[in-house]
Structure formats: C-alpha cells, structure tokens
PDB file of C-alpha atoms in Angstrom:
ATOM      1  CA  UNK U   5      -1.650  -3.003 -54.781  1.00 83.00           C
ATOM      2  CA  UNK U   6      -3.117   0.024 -52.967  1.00 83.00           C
ATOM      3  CA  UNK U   7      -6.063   0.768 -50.808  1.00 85.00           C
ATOM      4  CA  UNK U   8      -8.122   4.078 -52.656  1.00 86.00           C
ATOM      5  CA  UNK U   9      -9.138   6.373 -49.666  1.00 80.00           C
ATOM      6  CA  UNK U  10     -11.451   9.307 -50.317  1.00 77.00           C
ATOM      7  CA  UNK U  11      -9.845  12.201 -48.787  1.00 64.00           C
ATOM      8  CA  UNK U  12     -12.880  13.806 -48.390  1.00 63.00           C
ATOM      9  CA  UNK U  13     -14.647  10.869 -46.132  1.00 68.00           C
ATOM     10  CA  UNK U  14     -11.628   9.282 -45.060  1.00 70.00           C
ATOM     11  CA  UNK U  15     -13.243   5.992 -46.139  1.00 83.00           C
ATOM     12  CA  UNK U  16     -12.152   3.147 -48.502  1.00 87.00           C
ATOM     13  CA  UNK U  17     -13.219   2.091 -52.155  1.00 90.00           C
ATOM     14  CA  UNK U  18     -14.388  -1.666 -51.548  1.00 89.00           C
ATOM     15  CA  UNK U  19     -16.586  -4.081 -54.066  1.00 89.00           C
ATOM     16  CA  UNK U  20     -18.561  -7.115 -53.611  1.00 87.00           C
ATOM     17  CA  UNK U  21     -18.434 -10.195 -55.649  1.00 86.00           C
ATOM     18  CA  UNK U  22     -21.018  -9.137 -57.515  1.00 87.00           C
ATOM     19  CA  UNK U  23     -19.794  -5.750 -58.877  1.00 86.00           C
ATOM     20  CA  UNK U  24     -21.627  -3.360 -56.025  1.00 89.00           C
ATOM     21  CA  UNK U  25     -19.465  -0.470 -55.225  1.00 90.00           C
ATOM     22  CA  UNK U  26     -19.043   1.688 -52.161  1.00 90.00           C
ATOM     23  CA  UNK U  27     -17.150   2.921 -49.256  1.00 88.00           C
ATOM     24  CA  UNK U  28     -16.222   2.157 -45.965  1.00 86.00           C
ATOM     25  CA  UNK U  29     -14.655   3.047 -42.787  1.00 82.00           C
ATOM     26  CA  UNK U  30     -12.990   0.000 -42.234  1.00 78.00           C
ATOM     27  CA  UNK U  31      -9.752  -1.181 -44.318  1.00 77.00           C
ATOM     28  CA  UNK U  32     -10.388  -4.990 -45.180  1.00 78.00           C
ATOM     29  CA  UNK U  33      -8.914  -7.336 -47.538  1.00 75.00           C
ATOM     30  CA  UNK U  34     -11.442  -6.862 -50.178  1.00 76.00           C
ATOM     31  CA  UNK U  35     -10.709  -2.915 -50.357  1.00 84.00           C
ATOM     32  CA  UNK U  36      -7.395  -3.728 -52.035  1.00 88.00           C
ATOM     33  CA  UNK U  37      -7.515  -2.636 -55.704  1.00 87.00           C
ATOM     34  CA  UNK U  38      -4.319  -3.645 -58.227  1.00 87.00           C
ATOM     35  CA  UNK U  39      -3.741  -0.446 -60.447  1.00 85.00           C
ATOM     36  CA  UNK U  40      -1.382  -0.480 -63.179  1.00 80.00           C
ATOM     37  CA  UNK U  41      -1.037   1.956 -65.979  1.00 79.00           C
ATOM     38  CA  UNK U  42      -3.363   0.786 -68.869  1.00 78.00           C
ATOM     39  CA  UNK U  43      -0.367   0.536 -71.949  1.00 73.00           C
ATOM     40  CA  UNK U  44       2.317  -1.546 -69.878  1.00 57.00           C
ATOM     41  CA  UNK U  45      -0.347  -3.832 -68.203  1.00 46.00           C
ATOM     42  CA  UNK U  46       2.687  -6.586 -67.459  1.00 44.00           C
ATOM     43  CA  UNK U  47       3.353  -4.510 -63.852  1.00 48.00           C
ATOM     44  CA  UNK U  48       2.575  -1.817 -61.619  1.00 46.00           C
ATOM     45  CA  UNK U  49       4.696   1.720 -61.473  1.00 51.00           C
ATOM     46  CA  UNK U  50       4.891   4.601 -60.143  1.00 54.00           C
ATOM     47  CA  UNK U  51       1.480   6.692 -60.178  1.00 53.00           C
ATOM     48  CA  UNK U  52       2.798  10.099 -62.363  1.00 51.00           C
ATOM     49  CA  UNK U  53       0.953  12.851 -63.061  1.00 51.00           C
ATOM     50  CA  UNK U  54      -1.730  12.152 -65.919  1.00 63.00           C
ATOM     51  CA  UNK U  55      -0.996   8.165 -66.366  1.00 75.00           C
ATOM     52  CA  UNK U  56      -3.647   6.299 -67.726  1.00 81.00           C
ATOM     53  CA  UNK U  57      -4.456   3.057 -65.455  1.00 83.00           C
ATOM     54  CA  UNK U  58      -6.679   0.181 -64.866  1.00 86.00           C
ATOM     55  CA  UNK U  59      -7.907  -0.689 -61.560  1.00 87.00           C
ATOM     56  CA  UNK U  60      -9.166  -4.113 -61.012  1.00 88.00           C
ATOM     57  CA  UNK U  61     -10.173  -6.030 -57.488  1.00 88.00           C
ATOM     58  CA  UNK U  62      -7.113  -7.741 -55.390  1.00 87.00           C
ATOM     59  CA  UNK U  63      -9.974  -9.828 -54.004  1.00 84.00           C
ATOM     60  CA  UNK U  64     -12.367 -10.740 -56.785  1.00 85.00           C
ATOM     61  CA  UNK U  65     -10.441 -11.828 -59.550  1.00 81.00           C
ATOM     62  CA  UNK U  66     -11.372 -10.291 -62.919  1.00 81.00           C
ATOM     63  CA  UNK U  67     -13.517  -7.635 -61.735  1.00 88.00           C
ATOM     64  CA  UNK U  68     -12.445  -4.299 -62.895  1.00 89.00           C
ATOM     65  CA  UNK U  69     -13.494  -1.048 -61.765  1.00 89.00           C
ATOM     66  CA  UNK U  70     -15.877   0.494 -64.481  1.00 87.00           C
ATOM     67  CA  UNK U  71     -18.117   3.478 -64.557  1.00 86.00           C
ATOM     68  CA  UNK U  72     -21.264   4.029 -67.181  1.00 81.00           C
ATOM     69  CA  UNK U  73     -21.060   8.013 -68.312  1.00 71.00           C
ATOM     70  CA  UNK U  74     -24.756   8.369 -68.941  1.00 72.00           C
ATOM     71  CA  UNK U  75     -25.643   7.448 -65.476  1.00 75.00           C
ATOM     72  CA  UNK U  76     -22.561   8.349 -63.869  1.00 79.00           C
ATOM     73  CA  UNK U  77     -22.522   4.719 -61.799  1.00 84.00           C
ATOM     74  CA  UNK U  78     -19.486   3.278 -60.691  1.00 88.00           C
ATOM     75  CA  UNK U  79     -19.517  -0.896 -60.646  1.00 87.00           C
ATOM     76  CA  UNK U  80     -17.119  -3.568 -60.735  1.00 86.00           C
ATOM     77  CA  UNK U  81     -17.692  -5.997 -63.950  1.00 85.00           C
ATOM     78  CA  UNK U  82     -15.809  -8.544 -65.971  1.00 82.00           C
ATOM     79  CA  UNK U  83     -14.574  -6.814 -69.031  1.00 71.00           C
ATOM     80  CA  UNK U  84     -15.858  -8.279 -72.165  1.00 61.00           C
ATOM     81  CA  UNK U  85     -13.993  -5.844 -74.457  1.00 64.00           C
ATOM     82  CA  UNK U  86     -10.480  -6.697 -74.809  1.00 67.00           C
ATOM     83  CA  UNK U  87      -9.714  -2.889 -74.331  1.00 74.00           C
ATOM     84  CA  UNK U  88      -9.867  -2.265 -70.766  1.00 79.00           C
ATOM     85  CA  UNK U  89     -11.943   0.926 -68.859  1.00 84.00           C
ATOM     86  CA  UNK U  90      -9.151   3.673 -68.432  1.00 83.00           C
ATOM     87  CA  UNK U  91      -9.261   5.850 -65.488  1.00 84.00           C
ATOM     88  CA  UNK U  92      -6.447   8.526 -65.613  1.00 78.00           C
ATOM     89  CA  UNK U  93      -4.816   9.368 -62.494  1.00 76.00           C
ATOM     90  CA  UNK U  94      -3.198  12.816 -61.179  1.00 67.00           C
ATOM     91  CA  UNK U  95      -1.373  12.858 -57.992  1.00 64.00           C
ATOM     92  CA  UNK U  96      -2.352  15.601 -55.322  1.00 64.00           C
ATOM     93  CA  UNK U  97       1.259  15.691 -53.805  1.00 70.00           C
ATOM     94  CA  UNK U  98       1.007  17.165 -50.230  1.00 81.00           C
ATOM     95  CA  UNK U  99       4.062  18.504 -48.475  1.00 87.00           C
ATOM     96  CA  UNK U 100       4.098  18.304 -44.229  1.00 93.00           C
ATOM     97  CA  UNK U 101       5.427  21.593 -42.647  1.00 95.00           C
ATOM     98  CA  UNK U 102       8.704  20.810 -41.484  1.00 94.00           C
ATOM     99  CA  UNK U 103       8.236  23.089 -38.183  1.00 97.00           C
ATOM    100  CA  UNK U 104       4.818  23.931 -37.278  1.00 98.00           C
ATOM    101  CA  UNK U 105       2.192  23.887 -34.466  1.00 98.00           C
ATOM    102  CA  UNK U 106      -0.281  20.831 -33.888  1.00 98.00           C
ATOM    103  CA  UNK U 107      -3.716  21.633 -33.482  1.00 97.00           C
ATOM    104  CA  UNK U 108      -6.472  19.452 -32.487  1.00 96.00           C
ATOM    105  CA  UNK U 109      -9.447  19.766 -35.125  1.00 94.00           C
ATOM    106  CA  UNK U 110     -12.455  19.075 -32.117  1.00 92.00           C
ATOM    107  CA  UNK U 111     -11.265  21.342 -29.894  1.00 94.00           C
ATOM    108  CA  UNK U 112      -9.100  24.079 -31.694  1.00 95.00           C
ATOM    109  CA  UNK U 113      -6.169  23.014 -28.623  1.00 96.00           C
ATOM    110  CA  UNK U 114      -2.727  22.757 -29.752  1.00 98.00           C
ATOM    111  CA  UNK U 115      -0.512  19.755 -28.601  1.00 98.00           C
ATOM    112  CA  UNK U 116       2.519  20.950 -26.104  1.00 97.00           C
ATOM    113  CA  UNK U 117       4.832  19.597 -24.007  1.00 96.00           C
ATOM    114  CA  UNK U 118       6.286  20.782 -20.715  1.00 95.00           C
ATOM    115  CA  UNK U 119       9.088  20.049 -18.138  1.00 90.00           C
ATOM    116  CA  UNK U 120      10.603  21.315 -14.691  1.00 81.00           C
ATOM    117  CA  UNK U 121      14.111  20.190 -15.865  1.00 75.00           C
ATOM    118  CA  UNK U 122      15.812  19.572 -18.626  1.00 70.00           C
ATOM    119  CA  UNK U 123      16.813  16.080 -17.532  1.00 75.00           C
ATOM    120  CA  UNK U 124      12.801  15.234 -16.700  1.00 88.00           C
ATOM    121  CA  UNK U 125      10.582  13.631 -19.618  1.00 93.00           C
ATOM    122  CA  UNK U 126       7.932  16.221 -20.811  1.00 95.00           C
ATOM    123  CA  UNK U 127       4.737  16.052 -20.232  1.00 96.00           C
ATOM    124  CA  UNK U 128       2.388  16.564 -22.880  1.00 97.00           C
ATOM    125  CA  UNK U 129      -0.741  18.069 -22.849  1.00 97.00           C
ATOM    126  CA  UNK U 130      -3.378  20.340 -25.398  1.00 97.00           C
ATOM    127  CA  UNK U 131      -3.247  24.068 -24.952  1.00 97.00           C
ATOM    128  CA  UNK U 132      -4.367  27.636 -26.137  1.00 97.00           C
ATOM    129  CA  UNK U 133      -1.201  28.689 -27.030  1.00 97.00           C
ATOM    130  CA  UNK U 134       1.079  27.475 -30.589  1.00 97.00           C
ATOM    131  CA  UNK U 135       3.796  25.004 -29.578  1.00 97.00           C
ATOM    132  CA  UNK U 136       6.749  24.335 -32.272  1.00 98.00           C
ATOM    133  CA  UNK U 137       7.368  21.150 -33.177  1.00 98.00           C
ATOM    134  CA  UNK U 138       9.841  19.422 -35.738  1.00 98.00           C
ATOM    135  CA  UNK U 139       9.284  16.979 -38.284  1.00 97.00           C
ATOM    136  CA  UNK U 140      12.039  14.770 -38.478  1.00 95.00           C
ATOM    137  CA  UNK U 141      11.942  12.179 -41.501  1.00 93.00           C
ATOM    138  CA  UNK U 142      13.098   8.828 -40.250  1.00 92.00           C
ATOM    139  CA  UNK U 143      15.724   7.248 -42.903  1.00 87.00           C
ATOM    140  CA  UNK U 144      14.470   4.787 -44.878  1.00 83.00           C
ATOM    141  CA  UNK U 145      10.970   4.819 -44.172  1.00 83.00           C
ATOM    142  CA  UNK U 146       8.037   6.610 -46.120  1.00 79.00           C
ATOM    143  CA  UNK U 147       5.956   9.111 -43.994  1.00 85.00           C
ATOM    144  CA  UNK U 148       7.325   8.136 -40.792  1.00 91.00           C
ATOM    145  CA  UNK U 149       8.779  11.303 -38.252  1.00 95.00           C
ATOM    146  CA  UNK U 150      10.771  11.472 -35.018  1.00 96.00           C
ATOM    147  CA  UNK U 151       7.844  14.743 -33.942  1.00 97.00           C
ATOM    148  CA  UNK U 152      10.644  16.955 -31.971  1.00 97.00           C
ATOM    149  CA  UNK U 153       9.621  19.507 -29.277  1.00 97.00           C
ATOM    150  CA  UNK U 154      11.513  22.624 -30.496  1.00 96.00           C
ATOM    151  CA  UNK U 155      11.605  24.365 -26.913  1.00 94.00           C
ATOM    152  CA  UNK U 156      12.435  20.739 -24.807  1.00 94.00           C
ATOM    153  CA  UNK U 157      14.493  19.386 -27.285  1.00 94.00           C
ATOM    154  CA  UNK U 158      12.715  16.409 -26.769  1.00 95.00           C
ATOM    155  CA  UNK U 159      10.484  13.774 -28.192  1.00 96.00           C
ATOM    156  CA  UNK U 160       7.213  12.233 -28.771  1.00 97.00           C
ATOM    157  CA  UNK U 161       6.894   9.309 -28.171  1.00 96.00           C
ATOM    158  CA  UNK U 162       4.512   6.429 -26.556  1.00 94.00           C
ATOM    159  CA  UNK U 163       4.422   3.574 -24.797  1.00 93.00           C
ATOM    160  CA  UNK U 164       1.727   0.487 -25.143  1.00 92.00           C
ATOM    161  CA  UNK U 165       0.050   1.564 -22.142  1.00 93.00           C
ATOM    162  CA  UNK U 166      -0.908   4.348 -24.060  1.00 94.00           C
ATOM    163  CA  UNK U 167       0.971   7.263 -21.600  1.00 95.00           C
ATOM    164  CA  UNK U 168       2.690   9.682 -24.228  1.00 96.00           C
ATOM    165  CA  UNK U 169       5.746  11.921 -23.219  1.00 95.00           C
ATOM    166  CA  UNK U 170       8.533  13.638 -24.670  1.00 96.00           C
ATOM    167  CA  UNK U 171      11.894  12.075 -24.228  1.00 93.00           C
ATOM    168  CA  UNK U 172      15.385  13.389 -24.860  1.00 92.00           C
ATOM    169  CA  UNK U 173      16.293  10.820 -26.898  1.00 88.00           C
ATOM    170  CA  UNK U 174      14.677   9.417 -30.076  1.00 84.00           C
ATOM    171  CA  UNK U 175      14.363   6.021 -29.596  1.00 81.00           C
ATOM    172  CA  UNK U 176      12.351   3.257 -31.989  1.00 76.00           C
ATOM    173  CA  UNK U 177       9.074   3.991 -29.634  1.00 81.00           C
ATOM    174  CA  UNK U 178       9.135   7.851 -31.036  1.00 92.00           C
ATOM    175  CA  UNK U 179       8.877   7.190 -34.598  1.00 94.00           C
ATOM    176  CA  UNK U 180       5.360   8.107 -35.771  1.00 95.00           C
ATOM    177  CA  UNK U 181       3.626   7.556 -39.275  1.00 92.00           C
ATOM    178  CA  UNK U 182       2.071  11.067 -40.174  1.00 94.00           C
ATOM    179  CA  UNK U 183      -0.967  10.456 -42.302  1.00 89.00           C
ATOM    180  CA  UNK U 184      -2.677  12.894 -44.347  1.00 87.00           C
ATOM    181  CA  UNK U 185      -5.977  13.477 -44.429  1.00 85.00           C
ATOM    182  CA  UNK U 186      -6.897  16.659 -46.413  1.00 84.00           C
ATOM    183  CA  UNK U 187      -4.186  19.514 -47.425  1.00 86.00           C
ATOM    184  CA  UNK U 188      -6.139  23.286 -46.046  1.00 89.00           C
ATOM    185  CA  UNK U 189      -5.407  26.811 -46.772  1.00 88.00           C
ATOM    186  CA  UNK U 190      -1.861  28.604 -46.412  1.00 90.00           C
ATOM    187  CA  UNK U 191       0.219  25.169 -46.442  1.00 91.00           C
ATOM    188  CA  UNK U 192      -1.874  23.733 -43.003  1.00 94.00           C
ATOM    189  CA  UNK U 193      -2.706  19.932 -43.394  1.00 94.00           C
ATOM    190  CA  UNK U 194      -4.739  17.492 -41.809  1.00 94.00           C
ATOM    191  CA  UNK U 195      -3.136  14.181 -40.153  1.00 94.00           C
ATOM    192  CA  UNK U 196      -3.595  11.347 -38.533  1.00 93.00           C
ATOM    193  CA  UNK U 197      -1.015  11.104 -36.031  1.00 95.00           C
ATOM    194  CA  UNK U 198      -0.431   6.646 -35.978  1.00 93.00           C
ATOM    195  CA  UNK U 199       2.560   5.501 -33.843  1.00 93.00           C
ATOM    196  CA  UNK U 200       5.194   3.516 -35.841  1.00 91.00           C
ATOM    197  CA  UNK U 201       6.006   0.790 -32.849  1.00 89.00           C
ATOM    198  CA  UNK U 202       2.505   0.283 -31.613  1.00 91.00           C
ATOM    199  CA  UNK U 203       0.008  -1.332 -34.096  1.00 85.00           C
ATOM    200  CA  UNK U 204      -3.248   0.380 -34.244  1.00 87.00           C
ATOM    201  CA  UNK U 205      -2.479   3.466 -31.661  1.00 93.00           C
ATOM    202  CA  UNK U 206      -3.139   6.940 -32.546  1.00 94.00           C
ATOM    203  CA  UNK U 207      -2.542  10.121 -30.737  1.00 96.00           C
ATOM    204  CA  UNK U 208      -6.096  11.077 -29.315  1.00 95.00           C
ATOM    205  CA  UNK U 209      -7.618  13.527 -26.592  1.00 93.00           C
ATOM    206  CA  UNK U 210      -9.560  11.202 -24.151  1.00 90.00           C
ATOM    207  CA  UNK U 211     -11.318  13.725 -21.659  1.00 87.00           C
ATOM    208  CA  UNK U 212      -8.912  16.297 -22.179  1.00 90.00           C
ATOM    209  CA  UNK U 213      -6.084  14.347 -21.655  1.00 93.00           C
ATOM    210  CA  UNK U 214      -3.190  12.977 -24.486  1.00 96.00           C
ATOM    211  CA  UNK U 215      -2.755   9.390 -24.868  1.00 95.00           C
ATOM    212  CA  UNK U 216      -2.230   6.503 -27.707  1.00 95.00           C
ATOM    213  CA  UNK U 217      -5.249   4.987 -28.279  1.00 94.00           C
ATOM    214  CA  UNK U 218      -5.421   1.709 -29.820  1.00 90.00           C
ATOM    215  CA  UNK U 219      -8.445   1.654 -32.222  1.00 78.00           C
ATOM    216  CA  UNK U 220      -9.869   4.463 -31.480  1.00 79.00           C
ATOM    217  CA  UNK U 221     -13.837   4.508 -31.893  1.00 70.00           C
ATOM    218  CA  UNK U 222     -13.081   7.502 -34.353  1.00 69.00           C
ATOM    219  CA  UNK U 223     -10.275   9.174 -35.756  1.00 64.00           C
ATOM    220  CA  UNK U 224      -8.587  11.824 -34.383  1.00 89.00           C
ATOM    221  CA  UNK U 225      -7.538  14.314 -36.242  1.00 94.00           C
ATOM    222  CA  UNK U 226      -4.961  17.201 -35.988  1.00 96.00           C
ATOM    223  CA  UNK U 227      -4.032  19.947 -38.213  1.00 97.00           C
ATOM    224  CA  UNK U 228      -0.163  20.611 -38.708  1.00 97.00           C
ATOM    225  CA  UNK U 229       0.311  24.819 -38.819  1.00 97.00           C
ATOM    226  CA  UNK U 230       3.395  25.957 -40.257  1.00 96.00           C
TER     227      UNK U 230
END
C-alpha cells in the first residue's frame, strides 16, 4: 500500500467513490492506492525498474486507476475487462549527500550551529555562510538520520516544545526522517526535514528563528548541498 506523491506539487493522488481523480495537499485515508505488479497479482513487491503494475484504491474497493489515451484523462473505474489497465513504473532513485550544507529554499540561509564550549549544547540558527553537516543513517530504519554538526561534533535534535539544539550525544530525540522532495542539479536535493520522535514536527524558520513546528501551515523546505 503506498501513498503516490507528485514530486513536482508535493501533493497526493486521491479518488472519490465515484472515479474523480485529483490531488491534494493533505495525506488521508482515501489517498492510499494498493499497487502490485500486473503478472503476479497474488501480492505486492518491490517496485523495480520497468515493472508493469496495477494500481487500484485502498479505500474504494474495486476501483482501479485507469487513464483514456485519446483524451489523456485519468479516472478511477471498475474494470470490466478481465485484463487489467497496466501502468509501468520506473524508480527515480535519489541518493542524500552524506556531508553537505543545509540551505533554506525561502531565504537562501544555511542551517548552523554554534557553541562557547565544547561541553555547552549548540545553538542553532540560519546563516550566510555553508555549515557541514553529517548524515548519519540510523540502523534499521528507512530514511531516518542522526544530522551531525561536523565542526561541534554534535547533534540535531528537538524537543516537543519545539526548541532545537545540537547535543553531544545522539539520543532517540535526534533521529530525523529526511524526506525528499525533488533531486536538483550537481547531486543537491530537496527535503523535508520531519523529526523521528515528535509526530507531525518539522524543522521550520518562524521569524528568522529555528524551531520544530508541529503542522506547519506549509512545508518547509531545505536543500541538502554536498
């Protein structure tokens, strides 16, 4: 079961009971789309390179996801053939810059972090000048990252008031979920920056000032520079 994001809108492929098609900012239950490849229909796999699938509706049983080549419409509709509509699928595999700087798309500022002391939490802030940070996968999780401070050797992390820091240590609050948006020129990528611990909270710049923001009224986005 997967949710089908446009990468260009950020928004979700959803369908009403009746077959309409669209997207949406929100992610809802109805956005949830079962895709399996179209000769082993018995289960779902892997998504390779060039597979052929079928993509029906989680939420409203029966209704697959169709599209009419004269008209170029995409609908939902209960398949009367018994061969199914075929959509063939080829992954876009984006790799994250292990070490890179982390820009902030609005405002062109790059996300740093500063202390007096090595034994004093950083505090982070946006600047004009590159800071290097570290990717650091998290074992056993998919697209989750302790975000390391290079120069501190510290790191990111949050807290549910929404006050972010850098830390010495990498505790559970520091694991983040990196998502990407868009891959951009010379290996740079667009993310969503979502903590791991604290449902809902991205990083965001509120008035010029870092915090975790639960819901925030749009996303904020950040560009990873290797």
């Amino acid at each position: 079961v997967y949710f089908l994001k446009s990468a260009h809108s950020s928004q979700y492929l959803g369908v009403t009971p009746e077959g309409n098609v669209d997207t949406t900012t929100t992610r809802k239950a109805w956005q949830q789309w079962v895709v399996y490849p179209a000769d082993n229909a018995a289960g779902a796999t892997d998504l390779n390179q060039g597979v052929e699938v079928v993509i029906t509706s989680r939420a409203h049983s029966g209704l697959q996801l169709m599209a009419n080549s004269g008209s170029s419409t995409v609908f939902a509709a209960r398949q009367a053939d018994p061969q199914p509509f075929r959509w063939t699928v080829k992954t876009n595999i984006v790799t994250l810059p292990t070490l890179c700087s982390i820009q902030h798309v609005a405002t062109n500022k790059f996300l740093t972090s500063a202390t007096e002391s090595s034994n004093e939490n950083g505090v982070v802030s946006v600047s004009t000048t590159p800071h290097q940070w570290q990717l650091m996968a998290v074992e056993g999780e998919q697209e989750v990252y302790y975000i390391r401070s290079v120069g501190l050797n510290q790191y990111l992390g949050a807290v549910p008031s929404g006050a972010v820091d850098t830390t010495p240590v990498n505790l559970g609050w520091q694991e983040w979920r990196v998502e990407k948006v868009e891959p951009l020129v010379d290996g740079q990528v667009k993310v969503l920056l979502w903590s791991a611990t604290h449902s809902g909270m991205q990083v965001a710049l509120v008035g010029g000032s870092v915090q975790g923001v639960i819901n925030p009224p749009q996303s904020t986005e950040w560009i990873l520079v290797p």
